Short mmCIF file of C-alpha atoms and ligand atoms in Angstrom, two decimals:
data_model
loop_
_atom_site.label_atom_id
_atom_site.label_comp_id
_atom_site.label_asym_id
_atom_site.label_seq_id
_atom_site.Cartn_x
_atom_site.Cartn_y
_atom_site.Cartn_z
CA MET A 1 0.74 -81.93 -57.17
CA SER A 2 3.00 -81.83 -54.12
CA LYS A 3 4.27 -78.34 -53.47
CA LEU A 4 7.79 -77.14 -52.73
CA TRP A 5 6.17 -75.10 -49.96
CA GLY A 6 3.72 -77.83 -48.85
CA GLY A 7 5.01 -78.39 -45.30
CA ARG A 8 2.75 -75.88 -43.59
CA PHE A 9 -0.44 -76.95 -45.35
CA ALA A 10 -2.90 -79.61 -44.24
CA LYS A 11 -5.09 -79.39 -47.33
CA SER A 12 -4.21 -79.37 -51.02
CA THR A 13 -4.70 -76.23 -53.13
CA ASP A 14 -8.05 -75.63 -54.79
CA ILE A 15 -7.61 -76.35 -58.49
CA MET A 16 -9.06 -72.95 -59.39
CA VAL A 17 -6.57 -71.23 -57.10
CA GLU A 18 -3.73 -73.17 -58.71
CA GLU A 19 -4.81 -71.95 -62.10
CA PHE A 20 -5.38 -68.38 -60.95
CA THR A 21 -2.06 -67.97 -59.17
CA SER A 22 0.07 -69.80 -61.71
CA SER A 23 2.33 -67.85 -64.06
CA ILE A 24 4.03 -70.74 -65.84
CA SER A 25 1.99 -70.27 -69.03
CA PHE A 26 3.87 -67.02 -69.66
CA ASP A 27 6.97 -66.97 -67.43
CA ASN A 28 8.35 -70.12 -69.08
CA ARG A 29 9.97 -67.55 -71.39
CA LEU A 30 12.43 -66.90 -68.60
CA TYR A 31 13.84 -70.43 -68.50
CA LYS A 32 17.27 -69.47 -69.89
CA GLU A 33 17.69 -66.61 -67.44
CA ASP A 34 16.39 -68.74 -64.58
CA ILE A 35 18.92 -71.48 -65.28
CA ALA A 36 21.84 -69.08 -65.82
CA GLY A 37 20.92 -67.27 -62.61
CA SER A 38 20.76 -70.55 -60.70
CA ILE A 39 24.12 -71.69 -62.06
CA ALA A 40 25.75 -68.43 -60.94
CA HIS A 41 24.04 -68.76 -57.55
CA ALA A 42 25.26 -72.35 -57.12
CA LYS A 43 28.83 -71.34 -58.03
CA MET A 44 28.67 -68.55 -55.48
CA LEU A 45 27.32 -70.87 -52.76
CA ALA A 46 30.27 -73.19 -53.32
CA LYS A 47 32.79 -70.38 -53.51
CA CYS A 48 31.53 -69.05 -50.17
CA ASP A 49 31.60 -72.57 -48.64
CA ILE A 50 27.85 -72.57 -48.13
CA ILE A 51 27.57 -75.80 -50.13
CA ALA A 52 30.32 -78.24 -51.16
CA SER A 53 31.85 -77.84 -54.59
CA ASP A 54 30.86 -81.36 -55.69
CA GLU A 55 27.29 -80.50 -54.70
CA ALA A 56 27.47 -77.35 -56.82
CA GLU A 57 28.78 -79.41 -59.70
CA LEU A 58 25.85 -81.83 -59.45
CA ILE A 59 23.43 -78.95 -59.33
CA ILE A 60 25.02 -77.17 -62.30
CA ASN A 61 25.08 -80.30 -64.45
CA GLY A 62 21.48 -81.02 -63.50
CA LEU A 63 20.46 -77.50 -64.51
CA LYS A 64 22.28 -77.81 -67.83
CA GLY A 65 20.47 -81.08 -68.48
CA ILE A 66 17.14 -79.39 -67.79
CA GLN A 67 18.00 -76.64 -70.28
CA THR A 68 18.75 -79.26 -72.92
CA ASP A 69 15.43 -80.96 -72.17
CA ILE A 70 13.47 -77.71 -72.41
CA GLU A 71 15.13 -76.78 -75.70
CA ALA A 72 14.50 -80.26 -77.11
CA GLY A 73 10.83 -80.01 -76.16
CA ASN A 74 11.20 -82.74 -73.51
CA PHE A 75 9.97 -80.76 -70.55
CA THR A 76 6.38 -80.47 -69.44
CA PHE A 77 5.61 -77.32 -67.53
CA GLU A 78 3.15 -77.99 -64.70
CA ILE A 79 0.54 -75.45 -63.64
CA GLY A 80 0.58 -77.06 -60.20
CA LEU A 81 4.21 -75.97 -59.84
CA GLU A 82 3.10 -72.38 -60.31
CA ASP A 83 6.01 -70.73 -62.05
CA ILE A 84 9.24 -71.27 -63.97
CA HIS A 85 11.33 -71.20 -60.80
CA MET A 86 9.53 -74.06 -59.05
CA ASN A 87 9.10 -76.05 -62.26
CA ILE A 88 12.86 -76.08 -62.73
CA GLU A 89 13.74 -76.61 -59.07
CA LYS A 90 11.34 -79.55 -58.73
CA ARG A 91 12.77 -81.19 -61.82
CA LEU A 92 16.28 -80.63 -60.56
CA THR A 93 15.55 -82.61 -57.39
CA GLU A 94 13.92 -85.35 -59.44
CA ARG A 95 17.09 -85.56 -61.55
CA ILE A 96 19.83 -85.30 -58.92
CA GLY A 97 18.10 -86.15 -55.66
CA PRO A 98 17.87 -84.19 -52.37
CA VAL A 99 21.06 -82.23 -53.07
CA GLY A 100 18.94 -80.28 -55.59
CA GLY A 101 17.15 -78.89 -52.55
CA LYS A 102 20.32 -77.01 -51.59
CA LEU A 103 20.07 -74.67 -54.58
CA HIS A 104 17.48 -72.46 -52.94
CA THR A 105 19.78 -71.73 -49.95
CA ALA A 106 20.15 -67.98 -49.33
CA ARG A 107 17.66 -67.19 -52.07
CA SER A 108 13.96 -66.52 -52.47
CA ARG A 109 11.73 -66.56 -55.52
CA ASN A 110 11.34 -62.83 -54.92
CA ASP A 111 14.95 -62.00 -55.72
CA GLN A 112 15.08 -64.87 -58.23
CA VAL A 113 12.24 -63.56 -60.39
CA ALA A 114 13.67 -60.06 -60.20
CA LEU A 115 17.04 -61.39 -61.39
CA ASP A 116 15.48 -63.33 -64.28
CA THR A 117 13.46 -60.36 -65.45
CA HIS A 118 16.42 -57.99 -65.29
CA MET A 119 18.46 -60.39 -67.42
CA TYR A 120 15.61 -60.92 -69.84
CA VAL A 121 15.04 -57.19 -70.31
CA LYS A 122 18.77 -56.69 -70.97
CA ARG A 123 18.78 -59.42 -73.60
CA GLU A 124 15.70 -58.05 -75.34
CA LEU A 125 17.02 -54.49 -75.18
CA VAL A 126 19.93 -55.52 -77.36
CA LYS A 127 17.61 -57.04 -79.97
CA ILE A 128 15.34 -54.02 -79.88
CA GLY A 129 18.34 -51.70 -80.13
CA GLU A 130 19.51 -53.56 -83.23
CA LEU A 131 16.09 -53.34 -84.85
CA LEU A 132 15.82 -49.67 -83.94
CA ALA A 133 19.22 -48.92 -85.47
CA ASP A 134 18.21 -50.81 -88.61
CA LEU A 135 15.03 -48.76 -88.95
CA GLU A 136 17.10 -45.59 -88.53
CA GLN A 137 19.39 -46.89 -91.26
CA ALA A 138 16.38 -47.53 -93.53
CA ILE A 139 15.17 -43.96 -92.96
CA LEU A 140 18.62 -42.57 -93.80
CA GLU A 141 18.69 -44.65 -96.98
CA THR A 142 15.22 -43.39 -97.97
CA ALA A 143 16.31 -39.81 -97.35
CA GLN A 144 19.48 -40.23 -99.39
CA LYS A 145 17.75 -42.03 -102.25
CA ASN A 146 15.24 -39.19 -102.58
CA LYS A 147 17.45 -36.32 -101.65
CA ASP A 148 16.20 -33.89 -104.33
CA VAL A 149 12.50 -34.57 -103.89
CA ILE A 150 10.50 -31.52 -102.80
CA MET A 151 7.18 -31.88 -101.02
CA PRO A 152 4.70 -29.59 -99.31
CA GLY A 153 5.40 -29.13 -95.62
CA TYR A 154 2.32 -28.83 -93.42
CA THR A 155 1.05 -27.23 -90.28
CA HIS A 156 -2.57 -27.93 -89.24
CA LEU A 157 -2.47 -30.34 -92.23
CA GLN A 158 -2.67 -27.20 -94.40
CA ARG A 159 0.15 -26.60 -96.85
CA ALA A 160 2.68 -24.31 -95.23
CA GLN A 161 6.14 -24.15 -96.85
CA PRO A 162 7.96 -26.38 -99.33
CA ILE A 163 10.46 -28.80 -97.79
CA LEU A 164 12.69 -31.64 -98.90
CA PHE A 165 11.10 -35.06 -98.55
CA ALA A 166 14.47 -36.12 -97.07
CA HIS A 167 14.10 -33.45 -94.41
CA HIS A 168 10.67 -34.79 -93.47
CA MET A 169 12.03 -38.34 -93.19
CA LEU A 170 14.98 -37.16 -91.13
CA ALA A 171 12.58 -35.69 -88.59
CA TYR A 172 11.59 -39.29 -87.82
CA PHE A 173 15.23 -40.35 -87.84
CA PHE A 174 16.06 -37.88 -85.10
CA MET A 175 13.02 -38.96 -83.05
CA LEU A 176 14.36 -42.51 -83.16
CA ILE A 177 17.80 -41.28 -82.16
CA ARG A 178 16.20 -39.93 -78.98
CA ASP A 179 14.40 -43.26 -78.53
CA PHE A 180 17.76 -44.95 -78.59
CA GLY A 181 18.94 -42.54 -75.91
CA ARG A 182 16.01 -43.63 -73.75
CA LEU A 183 16.89 -47.28 -74.44
CA LYS A 184 20.33 -46.59 -72.97
CA GLY A 185 18.66 -45.23 -69.85
CA VAL A 186 16.58 -48.40 -69.53
CA TRP A 187 19.74 -50.46 -69.91
CA GLU A 188 21.41 -48.63 -67.02
CA ARG A 189 18.55 -49.43 -64.65
CA ALA A 190 18.09 -52.99 -65.94
CA ASP A 191 21.78 -53.60 -65.37
CA ILE A 192 21.47 -53.73 -61.56
CA MET A 193 21.64 -57.13 -59.89
CA PRO A 194 18.96 -57.99 -57.28
CA LEU A 195 19.92 -61.53 -56.21
CA GLY A 196 20.94 -61.86 -52.59
CA ALA A 197 18.10 -59.69 -51.37
CA GLY A 198 16.46 -62.91 -50.26
CA ALA A 199 12.75 -62.67 -49.60
CA LEU A 200 13.11 -59.04 -48.51
CA ALA A 201 15.77 -58.49 -45.85
CA GLY A 202 18.97 -60.10 -47.09
CA THR A 203 20.25 -63.46 -45.84
CA THR A 204 21.97 -65.01 -42.84
CA PHE A 205 24.49 -66.78 -45.11
CA PRO A 206 27.86 -65.23 -45.99
CA ILE A 207 27.04 -64.75 -49.67
CA ASP A 208 28.94 -62.73 -52.29
CA ARG A 209 26.54 -60.69 -54.35
CA HIS A 210 29.27 -59.01 -56.35
CA PHE A 211 30.55 -62.39 -57.49
CA VAL A 212 27.08 -63.24 -58.84
CA ALA A 213 26.90 -59.83 -60.53
CA GLN A 214 30.24 -60.46 -62.19
CA GLU A 215 29.27 -63.98 -63.30
CA LEU A 216 26.13 -62.63 -64.93
CA ASN A 217 27.71 -59.45 -66.38
CA PHE A 218 25.86 -56.93 -64.28
CA GLY A 219 27.34 -53.46 -63.88
CA ALA A 220 25.90 -52.86 -60.40
CA VAL A 221 24.21 -54.48 -57.39
CA TYR A 222 21.07 -53.20 -55.65
CA ASP A 223 21.96 -51.27 -52.51
CA ASN A 224 18.80 -52.11 -50.61
CA SER A 225 17.24 -55.55 -50.35
CA LEU A 226 13.65 -54.30 -50.03
CA ASP A 227 14.10 -52.16 -53.12
CA ALA A 228 15.75 -55.01 -55.01
CA VAL A 229 12.72 -57.31 -54.74
CA SER A 230 10.01 -54.71 -55.26
CA ASP A 231 11.55 -52.45 -57.90
CA ARG A 232 9.80 -52.56 -61.26
CA ASP A 233 11.03 -49.12 -62.38
CA TYR A 234 13.18 -50.59 -65.11
CA ILE A 235 10.14 -52.35 -66.59
CA LEU A 236 8.12 -49.16 -66.38
CA GLU A 237 10.96 -47.26 -68.00
CA PHE A 238 11.11 -49.87 -70.72
CA MET A 239 7.38 -49.52 -71.27
CA SER A 240 7.66 -45.71 -71.36
CA PHE A 241 10.49 -45.95 -73.86
CA ALA A 242 8.34 -48.37 -75.89
CA SER A 243 5.29 -46.11 -75.68
CA ILE A 244 7.16 -43.08 -76.97
CA LEU A 245 8.80 -45.13 -79.71
CA MET A 246 5.41 -46.54 -80.76
CA MET A 247 3.97 -43.02 -80.70
CA HIS A 248 6.64 -42.05 -83.23
CA LEU A 249 5.90 -45.04 -85.43
CA SER A 250 2.21 -44.28 -85.12
CA ARG A 251 2.72 -40.73 -86.36
CA LEU A 252 4.73 -42.03 -89.30
CA SER A 253 1.95 -44.54 -89.92
CA GLU A 254 -0.62 -41.80 -90.01
CA GLU A 255 1.43 -40.01 -92.66
CA PHE A 256 1.92 -43.16 -94.72
CA ILE A 257 -1.81 -43.83 -94.61
CA LEU A 258 -2.57 -40.28 -95.78
CA TRP A 259 0.22 -40.19 -98.35
CA SER A 260 -0.78 -43.49 -99.96
CA SER A 261 -4.41 -42.37 -100.34
CA ALA A 262 -5.79 -41.34 -103.75
CA GLU A 263 -6.20 -37.83 -102.36
CA PHE A 264 -2.47 -37.42 -101.69
CA GLN A 265 -0.72 -40.01 -103.89
CA PHE A 266 2.65 -38.98 -102.45
CA ILE A 267 3.94 -42.51 -101.97
CA GLU A 268 3.09 -46.00 -103.09
CA LEU A 269 3.58 -48.89 -100.70
CA ASP A 270 4.92 -52.12 -102.11
CA ASP A 271 2.28 -54.78 -102.88
CA ALA A 272 4.10 -57.10 -100.49
CA HIS A 273 3.31 -54.76 -97.63
CA CYS A 274 -0.39 -54.15 -98.30
CA THR A 275 -3.52 -56.24 -98.22
CA GLY A 276 -6.70 -56.37 -100.29
CA SER A 277 -10.41 -56.29 -99.58
CA SER A 278 -12.63 -59.35 -99.61
CA ILE A 279 -15.37 -57.41 -101.37
CA MET A 280 -13.84 -54.43 -103.21
CA PRO A 281 -11.49 -55.74 -105.88
CA GLN A 282 -9.71 -52.41 -106.43
CA LYS A 283 -8.52 -51.98 -102.85
CA LYS A 284 -4.93 -51.92 -101.65
CA ASN A 285 -4.95 -51.15 -97.96
CA PRO A 286 -2.08 -49.90 -95.77
CA ASP A 287 -2.89 -52.44 -93.03
CA VAL A 288 0.63 -52.53 -91.62
CA SER A 289 0.60 -48.82 -90.87
CA GLU A 290 -2.91 -49.03 -89.49
CA LEU A 291 -1.97 -51.91 -87.20
CA VAL A 292 1.18 -50.21 -85.93
CA ARG A 293 -0.98 -47.18 -85.18
CA GLY A 294 -3.52 -49.46 -83.49
CA LYS A 295 -1.00 -51.51 -81.51
CA THR A 296 0.40 -48.30 -80.05
CA GLY A 297 -2.74 -48.32 -77.92
CA ARG A 298 -1.95 -51.66 -76.32
CA VAL A 299 1.63 -50.63 -75.60
CA TYR A 300 0.33 -47.54 -73.77
CA GLY A 301 -2.20 -49.81 -72.06
CA ASN A 302 0.53 -52.10 -70.74
CA LEU A 303 2.37 -49.11 -69.28
CA MET A 304 -0.78 -47.78 -67.62
CA ALA A 305 -1.64 -51.23 -66.27
CA LEU A 306 1.72 -51.69 -64.53
CA LEU A 307 1.84 -48.13 -63.22
CA THR A 308 -1.54 -48.82 -61.68
CA VAL A 309 -0.52 -52.21 -60.29
CA ALA A 310 2.54 -50.70 -58.63
CA LYS A 311 1.04 -47.54 -57.19
CA GLY A 312 -0.56 -48.96 -54.07
CA LEU A 313 1.89 -51.67 -53.08
CA PRO A 314 3.45 -51.69 -49.64
CA LEU A 315 7.05 -52.92 -49.49
CA ALA A 316 8.32 -55.40 -50.31
CA TYR A 317 7.17 -58.20 -52.65
CA ASN A 318 3.44 -58.61 -53.30
CA LYS A 319 1.94 -61.14 -55.66
CA ASP A 320 0.46 -58.25 -57.64
CA LEU A 321 3.95 -57.85 -59.08
CA GLN A 322 3.52 -61.07 -61.03
CA GLU A 323 1.27 -58.93 -63.24
CA ASP A 324 4.38 -57.21 -64.64
CA LYS A 325 5.25 -60.00 -67.04
CA GLU A 326 2.46 -60.41 -69.57
CA GLY A 327 2.44 -56.69 -70.39
CA LEU A 328 6.23 -56.64 -70.58
CA PHE A 329 6.37 -59.62 -72.94
CA ASP A 330 3.54 -58.27 -75.06
CA THR A 331 5.28 -54.89 -75.32
CA ILE A 332 8.56 -56.52 -76.32
CA ASP A 333 6.87 -58.59 -79.03
CA THR A 334 4.87 -55.67 -80.36
CA VAL A 335 7.84 -53.31 -80.54
CA LYS A 336 10.09 -55.88 -82.21
CA PHE A 337 7.51 -56.77 -84.83
CA SER A 338 6.65 -53.14 -85.52
CA LEU A 339 10.30 -52.12 -85.94
CA SER A 340 11.18 -54.96 -88.31
CA ILE A 341 8.11 -54.59 -90.47
CA TYR A 342 8.59 -50.84 -90.75
CA ALA A 343 12.20 -51.14 -91.87
CA ALA A 344 11.15 -53.58 -94.59
CA MET A 345 8.19 -51.46 -95.66
CA LEU A 346 10.25 -48.28 -95.83
CA ARG A 347 12.82 -49.93 -98.06
CA GLY A 348 10.01 -50.79 -100.47
CA ILE A 349 8.19 -47.47 -100.81
CA LYS A 350 7.99 -45.57 -104.09
CA VAL A 351 8.09 -41.82 -103.74
CA ASN A 352 5.95 -39.91 -106.24
CA SER A 353 8.12 -36.83 -106.64
CA SER A 354 6.27 -35.24 -109.57
CA ARG A 355 2.97 -35.45 -107.72
CA MET A 356 4.48 -33.76 -104.65
CA LEU A 357 6.05 -31.00 -106.70
CA ASN A 358 2.89 -30.48 -108.72
CA THR A 359 0.76 -29.83 -105.68
CA LEU A 360 3.16 -27.00 -104.83
CA ARG A 361 2.76 -25.44 -108.27
CA HIS A 362 -0.87 -24.71 -107.46
CA ASP A 363 -0.68 -23.32 -103.94
CA PHE A 364 0.68 -20.50 -101.83
CA SER A 365 3.45 -22.34 -99.99
CA ASN A 366 5.86 -19.63 -101.18
CA ALA A 367 3.96 -16.79 -99.47
CA THR A 368 6.41 -16.57 -96.54
CA ASP A 369 9.26 -16.18 -99.00
CA MET A 370 7.49 -13.32 -100.71
CA ALA A 371 7.17 -11.60 -97.33
CA ASP A 372 10.82 -12.34 -96.52
CA TYR A 373 11.75 -10.69 -99.86
CA LEU A 374 10.09 -7.45 -98.75
CA VAL A 375 11.75 -7.66 -95.34
CA LYS A 376 15.11 -7.89 -97.07
CA GLN A 377 14.18 -4.65 -98.88
CA GLY A 378 13.72 -3.03 -95.47
CA LEU A 379 9.98 -3.43 -94.79
CA PRO A 380 9.10 -4.52 -91.22
CA PHE A 381 7.92 -8.14 -91.23
CA ARG A 382 4.39 -7.32 -89.98
CA GLN A 383 3.81 -4.96 -92.91
CA ALA A 384 5.29 -7.45 -95.36
CA HIS A 385 2.89 -10.08 -93.99
CA GLU A 386 -0.03 -7.74 -94.68
CA VAL A 387 1.13 -6.98 -98.25
CA VAL A 388 1.48 -10.66 -99.09
CA GLY A 389 -1.83 -11.52 -97.39
CA LYS A 390 -3.55 -9.05 -99.71
CA SER A 391 -1.71 -10.46 -102.74
CA VAL A 392 -2.85 -13.97 -101.80
CA ARG A 393 -6.47 -12.81 -101.50
CA TYR A 394 -6.19 -11.09 -104.90
CA CYS A 395 -4.75 -14.25 -106.51
CA ILE A 396 -7.47 -16.46 -105.02
CA GLU A 397 -10.10 -14.11 -106.48
CA GLN A 398 -8.34 -14.16 -109.84
CA GLY A 399 -7.94 -17.95 -109.77
CA LYS A 400 -4.14 -17.85 -109.95
CA THR A 401 -1.00 -18.30 -107.89
CA LEU A 402 1.59 -15.73 -106.80
CA THR A 403 4.04 -16.61 -109.58
CA ASP A 404 1.28 -16.10 -112.17
CA MET A 405 1.29 -12.36 -111.38
CA SER A 406 3.11 -9.94 -113.67
CA ILE A 407 5.73 -7.60 -112.24
CA ASP A 408 3.23 -4.76 -112.65
CA GLU A 409 0.70 -6.66 -110.57
CA PHE A 410 3.36 -7.24 -107.87
CA LYS A 411 4.10 -3.51 -107.86
CA THR A 412 0.47 -2.63 -107.20
CA PHE A 413 0.96 -4.32 -103.79
CA SER A 414 4.35 -2.75 -102.96
CA PRO A 415 6.85 -0.56 -104.83
CA LEU A 416 9.63 -2.63 -103.22
CA PHE A 417 9.10 -5.50 -105.68
CA SER A 418 11.48 -5.69 -108.66
CA ASP A 419 12.07 -8.17 -111.46
CA ASP A 420 13.91 -10.64 -109.27
CA ILE A 421 10.81 -11.38 -107.17
CA LEU A 422 9.71 -14.25 -109.41
CA GLU A 423 13.05 -16.00 -109.02
CA ALA A 424 12.96 -15.36 -105.26
CA ILE A 425 9.74 -17.33 -104.82
CA THR A 426 10.22 -20.38 -107.00
CA ILE A 427 9.70 -23.59 -105.08
CA GLU A 428 13.37 -24.53 -105.48
CA THR A 429 14.52 -21.15 -104.16
CA CYS A 430 12.18 -21.42 -101.17
CA VAL A 431 13.79 -24.73 -100.18
CA ALA A 432 17.40 -23.74 -100.87
CA ALA A 433 16.99 -20.48 -98.96
CA ARG A 434 16.12 -22.24 -95.70
CA ASN A 435 19.75 -22.78 -94.97
CA SER A 436 19.67 -22.14 -91.23
CA TYR A 437 21.08 -24.89 -89.00
CA GLY A 438 18.60 -27.80 -88.99
CA GLY A 439 16.66 -26.28 -91.89
CA THR A 440 15.41 -27.90 -95.09
CA SER A 441 18.00 -26.72 -97.65
CA SER A 442 19.97 -29.47 -99.41
CA GLU A 443 23.11 -28.23 -97.73
CA GLN A 444 21.58 -28.50 -94.25
CA VAL A 445 20.01 -31.87 -95.02
CA GLU A 446 23.40 -33.19 -96.17
CA LEU A 447 24.94 -31.99 -92.92
CA ALA A 448 22.11 -33.56 -90.91
CA ILE A 449 22.65 -36.87 -92.69
CA GLY A 450 26.32 -36.65 -91.73
CA ARG A 451 25.46 -36.03 -88.09
CA GLY A 452 22.93 -38.85 -88.27
CA LYS A 453 25.57 -41.28 -89.49
CA THR A 454 27.80 -40.38 -86.56
CA GLU A 455 24.92 -40.95 -84.13
CA LEU A 456 24.17 -44.27 -85.74
CA SER A 457 27.75 -45.45 -85.45
CA ASN A 458 27.78 -44.44 -81.76
CA GLN A 459 24.67 -46.55 -81.29
CA HIS A 460 26.41 -49.52 -82.86
CA SER A 461 29.33 -49.16 -80.46
CA ALA A 462 26.91 -49.02 -77.52
CA LEU A 463 25.24 -52.19 -78.80
CA ASP A 464 28.62 -53.91 -79.10
CA THR A 465 29.27 -53.20 -75.43
CA TYR A 466 25.78 -54.34 -74.40
CA ARG A 467 26.13 -57.55 -76.40
CA LYS A 468 29.12 -58.51 -74.24
CA ASN A 469 27.00 -58.16 -71.13
CA ILE A 470 24.00 -60.30 -71.88
CA LEU A 471 23.32 -63.96 -71.59
N1 LIG B 1 5.87 -66.09 -60.11
C1 LIG B 1 6.22 -65.06 -59.18
C2 LIG B 1 6.27 -63.70 -59.88
O1 LIG B 1 6.30 -63.68 -61.04
C3 LIG B 1 7.56 -65.36 -58.59
C4 LIG B 1 7.77 -64.76 -57.24
C5 LIG B 1 6.83 -65.40 -56.30
N2 LIG B 1 7.09 -65.11 -54.95
C6 LIG B 1 6.21 -65.38 -53.98
N3 LIG B 1 6.55 -65.11 -52.79
N4 LIG B 1 5.03 -65.85 -54.25
O2 LIG B 1 6.24 -62.68 -59.25
#
């Protein structure tokens, strides 16, 4: 295979080296960005009188033809041509003749690949933002549909205080809201245009970088050419955003796995979202949740891999940087799949409200409320804690719960108890009483849902703006 850079070489490339250095097997994903970037570059070259406008027209039509060929499956990517950039440029010259060779004026593959990847990340961010917003919507719907369901709240996976199931779901909703905030940060740094940095130092031609930025809907242009070609921060930020998002989905997965077990029986996952066992006929396994939990590991791995690749690199471009792409693409695919499948799964879950409530009828999740009752009668909290602790021990010995005690039994622990204590520690009272801002009472959960809807609609407006600025 004759190389675009073959002039300096007397020997042809070792076939193993060709295979090892080639990135076309994965960077062919960037074809659309590569072609759009080249079209903008060609327009700019003509506008700045670096090439003639009829030459630019030939180049642009040639590039459009190549895009049609690729999309029709009529383009063979060659390993010998290393990457997407040289595969397209070589074909361009084959199609339109030597004028195709003018396209690479005032440009290097170093700024070209950076441009393509920036554009690709922007495009994928919009899709991921849409999927994220849809999952948030699915969580809101689940919370609203089950707004009266009470469940045990946990710390240390030991029952702690009763909460609304909706409140528990909303905790995930607000995590995802923060994820969206991080996505906006990634967008800002992806939205900087690197082309025109050349190989590393800029170019001798009178180019117009801001024109290219405008053509391709970039909000900013890199200020430093060395930084432009060697910056992978926006990919690392994307991977960090993705890692934290996956961590959230993984925590939710862990809960779904526990909750759908025979031990908990808090939820039932739809048959469509579970799989069976090849040997045990009774099994219905929460594979989706397990895989999301498992795939979180590879998303972290991709982040660690690129952080490690980047840490020792001298400025500016080094071939090591080609290692950014497989992890990036894999992270994008994993996050998109996980978000879509979770939204679907969530919309199909059945919530077993009577089971959740029943568990609370046989435990001491109302103990804090009993202590709070005494505090409201004037007892210092520490002493109230002690009184209730003793009552709990007594009940455990007697094989009963706090509400099984008679008023006389309550009074043996403190004279401050009166008849209204039983009402003060029903499960429903415990939930309704936690009416502090952000708490679990129905009133607070309603308010939180309202705030959530506002956040969600702000996200949709941000996505509308982003959509106007992608390919
Ligand atoms: N395929 C390369 C990459 O992904 C493109 C840039 C190559 N530049 C170079 N000087 N070898 O990083």
